mmCIF file of C-alpha atoms in Angstrom:
data_model
loop_
_atom_site.group_PDB
_atom_site.id
_atom_site.type_symbol
_atom_site.label_atom_id
_atom_site.label_comp_id
_atom_site.label_asym_id
_atom_site.label_seq_id
_atom_site.Cartn_x
_atom_site.Cartn_y
_atom_site.Cartn_z
ATOM 1 C CA UNK Z 82 16.703 -8.722 1.953
ATOM 2 C CA UNK Z 83 15.473 -8.497 5.556
ATOM 3 C CA UNK Z 84 19.066 -7.857 6.678
ATOM 4 C CA UNK Z 85 19.027 -4.619 4.624
ATOM 5 C CA UNK Z 86 15.789 -3.307 6.222
ATOM 6 C CA UNK Z 87 16.559 -0.084 8.126
ATOM 7 C CA UNK Z 88 13.056 1.267 8.742
ATOM 8 C CA UNK Z 89 9.401 0.369 8.468
ATOM 9 C CA UNK Z 90 6.240 2.409 8.795
ATOM 10 C CA UNK Z 91 2.565 2.247 7.987
ATOM 11 C CA UNK Z 92 2.982 2.707 4.251
ATOM 12 C CA UNK Z 93 6.648 2.076 3.415
ATOM 13 C CA UNK Z 94 9.792 0.114 4.131
ATOM 14 C CA UNK Z 95 13.298 1.550 3.787
ATOM 15 C CA UNK Z 96 16.271 -0.573 2.799
ATOM 16 C CA UNK Z 97 19.979 0.169 2.710
ATOM 17 C CA UNK Z 98 21.345 -0.301 -0.782
ATOM 18 C CA UNK Z 99 24.390 0.352 -2.937
ATOM 19 C CA UNK Z 100 24.696 1.893 -6.378
ATOM 20 C CA UNK Z 101 27.139 0.404 -8.912
ATOM 21 C CA UNK Z 102 29.654 3.173 -8.072
ATOM 22 C CA UNK Z 103 29.606 2.085 -4.400
ATOM 23 C CA UNK Z 104 27.458 4.968 -3.104
ATOM 24 C CA UNK Z 105 25.269 3.947 -0.152
ATOM 25 C CA UNK Z 106 21.592 4.812 -0.633
ATOM 26 C CA UNK Z 107 18.259 4.390 1.117
ATOM 27 C CA UNK Z 108 15.560 2.749 -1.003
ATOM 28 C CA UNK Z 109 12.022 3.527 0.131
ATOM 29 C CA UNK Z 110 9.514 0.924 -1.074
ATOM 30 C CA UNK Z 111 5.880 1.995 -0.904
ATOM 31 C CA UNK Z 112 3.850 -0.863 0.577
ATOM 32 C CA UNK Z 113 0.436 0.707 1.216
ATOM 33 C CA UNK Z 114 -2.189 -1.678 -0.149
ATOM 34 C CA UNK Z 115 -5.423 -0.156 1.182
ATOM 35 C CA UNK Z 116 -5.813 2.192 -1.782
ATOM 36 C CA UNK Z 117 -6.457 1.311 -5.385
ATOM 37 C CA UNK Z 118 -3.526 1.469 -7.807
ATOM 38 C CA UNK Z 119 -4.501 4.884 -9.198
ATOM 39 C CA UNK Z 120 -4.561 6.480 -5.722
ATOM 40 C CA UNK Z 121 -1.276 4.797 -4.734
ATOM 41 C CA UNK Z 122 0.420 6.128 -7.854
ATOM 42 C CA UNK Z 123 -1.015 9.593 -7.205
ATOM 43 C CA UNK Z 124 0.324 9.556 -3.629
ATOM 44 C CA UNK Z 125 3.704 8.317 -4.899
ATOM 45 C CA UNK Z 126 3.910 11.075 -7.508
ATOM 46 C CA UNK Z 127 3.000 13.701 -4.895
ATOM 47 C CA UNK Z 128 5.730 12.457 -2.552
ATOM 48 C CA UNK Z 129 8.190 12.300 -5.439
ATOM 49 C CA UNK Z 130 7.409 15.912 -6.383
ATOM 50 C CA UNK Z 131 7.803 17.144 -2.820
ATOM 51 C CA UNK Z 132 11.094 15.322 -2.207
ATOM 52 C CA UNK Z 133 12.495 16.442 -5.550
ATOM 53 C CA UNK Z 134 11.943 20.109 -4.643
ATOM 54 C CA UNK Z 135 13.196 20.075 -1.052
ATOM 55 C CA UNK Z 136 16.637 21.594 -0.656
ATOM 56 C CA UNK Z 137 17.604 21.479 3.004
ATOM 57 C CA UNK Z 138 20.819 20.181 4.593
ATOM 58 C CA UNK Z 139 18.854 17.957 7.015
ATOM 59 C CA UNK Z 140 16.638 16.356 4.355
ATOM 60 C CA UNK Z 141 17.669 13.340 2.294
ATOM 61 C CA UNK Z 142 18.159 14.219 -1.344
ATOM 62 C CA UNK Z 143 16.345 12.342 -4.084
ATOM 63 C CA UNK Z 144 18.729 10.337 -6.252
ATOM 64 C CA UNK Z 145 16.153 8.554 -8.384
ATOM 65 C CA UNK Z 146 12.984 6.500 -8.483
ATOM 66 C CA UNK Z 147 11.578 3.353 -10.072
ATOM 67 C CA UNK Z 148 8.105 2.130 -10.944
ATOM 68 C CA UNK Z 149 9.132 -1.063 -12.771
ATOM 69 C CA UNK Z 150 8.455 -3.621 -10.028
ATOM 70 C CA UNK Z 151 6.710 -1.509 -7.420
ATOM 71 C CA UNK Z 152 6.986 2.095 -6.282
ATOM 72 C CA UNK Z 153 10.503 2.940 -5.077
ATOM 73 C CA UNK Z 154 12.305 6.153 -4.159
ATOM 74 C CA UNK Z 155 16.116 6.128 -4.079
ATOM 75 C CA UNK Z 156 17.361 8.638 -1.527
ATOM 76 C CA UNK Z 157 20.628 9.830 -0.062
ATOM 77 C CA UNK Z 158 21.553 7.573 2.859
ATOM 78 C CA UNK Z 159 21.624 9.476 6.165
ATOM 79 C CA UNK Z 160 23.659 7.475 8.715
ATOM 80 C CA UNK Z 161 21.851 8.958 11.727
ATOM 81 C CA UNK Z 162 18.449 7.553 10.690
ATOM 82 C CA UNK Z 163 15.104 9.298 10.601
ATOM 83 C CA UNK Z 164 14.229 12.404 12.559
ATOM 84 C CA UNK Z 165 11.961 10.302 14.789
ATOM 85 C CA UNK Z 166 14.777 7.857 15.581
ATOM 86 C CA UNK Z 167 17.164 10.709 16.426
ATOM 87 C CA UNK Z 168 14.620 12.427 18.695
ATOM 88 C CA UNK Z 169 12.984 9.399 20.295
ATOM 89 C CA UNK Z 170 15.391 6.484 19.864
ATOM 90 C CA UNK Z 171 15.651 3.714 17.316
ATOM 91 C CA UNK Z 172 12.532 1.919 18.602
ATOM 92 C CA UNK Z 173 10.223 4.657 17.312
ATOM 93 C CA UNK Z 174 11.190 4.658 13.633
ATOM 94 C CA UNK Z 175 8.433 6.233 11.539
ATOM 95 C CA UNK Z 176 8.226 6.662 7.780
#
């Protein structure tokens, strides 16, 4: 799975994935462990709500989410990377 890792930050990792129909997606896995489960879920739900309501051509669109085996957001894959990587180079990837 490490070969699919495309970004890592203080509270999440992003992996390149594929849906059954062949669509390429970005899967954001929340990894923050400092907070208790209730706070982590609250933060996840807040982020989910924000992403679900953003409608901008430069923002990745929410495709889905999962809470079965961790907290995951499934997002549109943007081939140019994060805003930080575009502005500052690939070495400064932030999530």
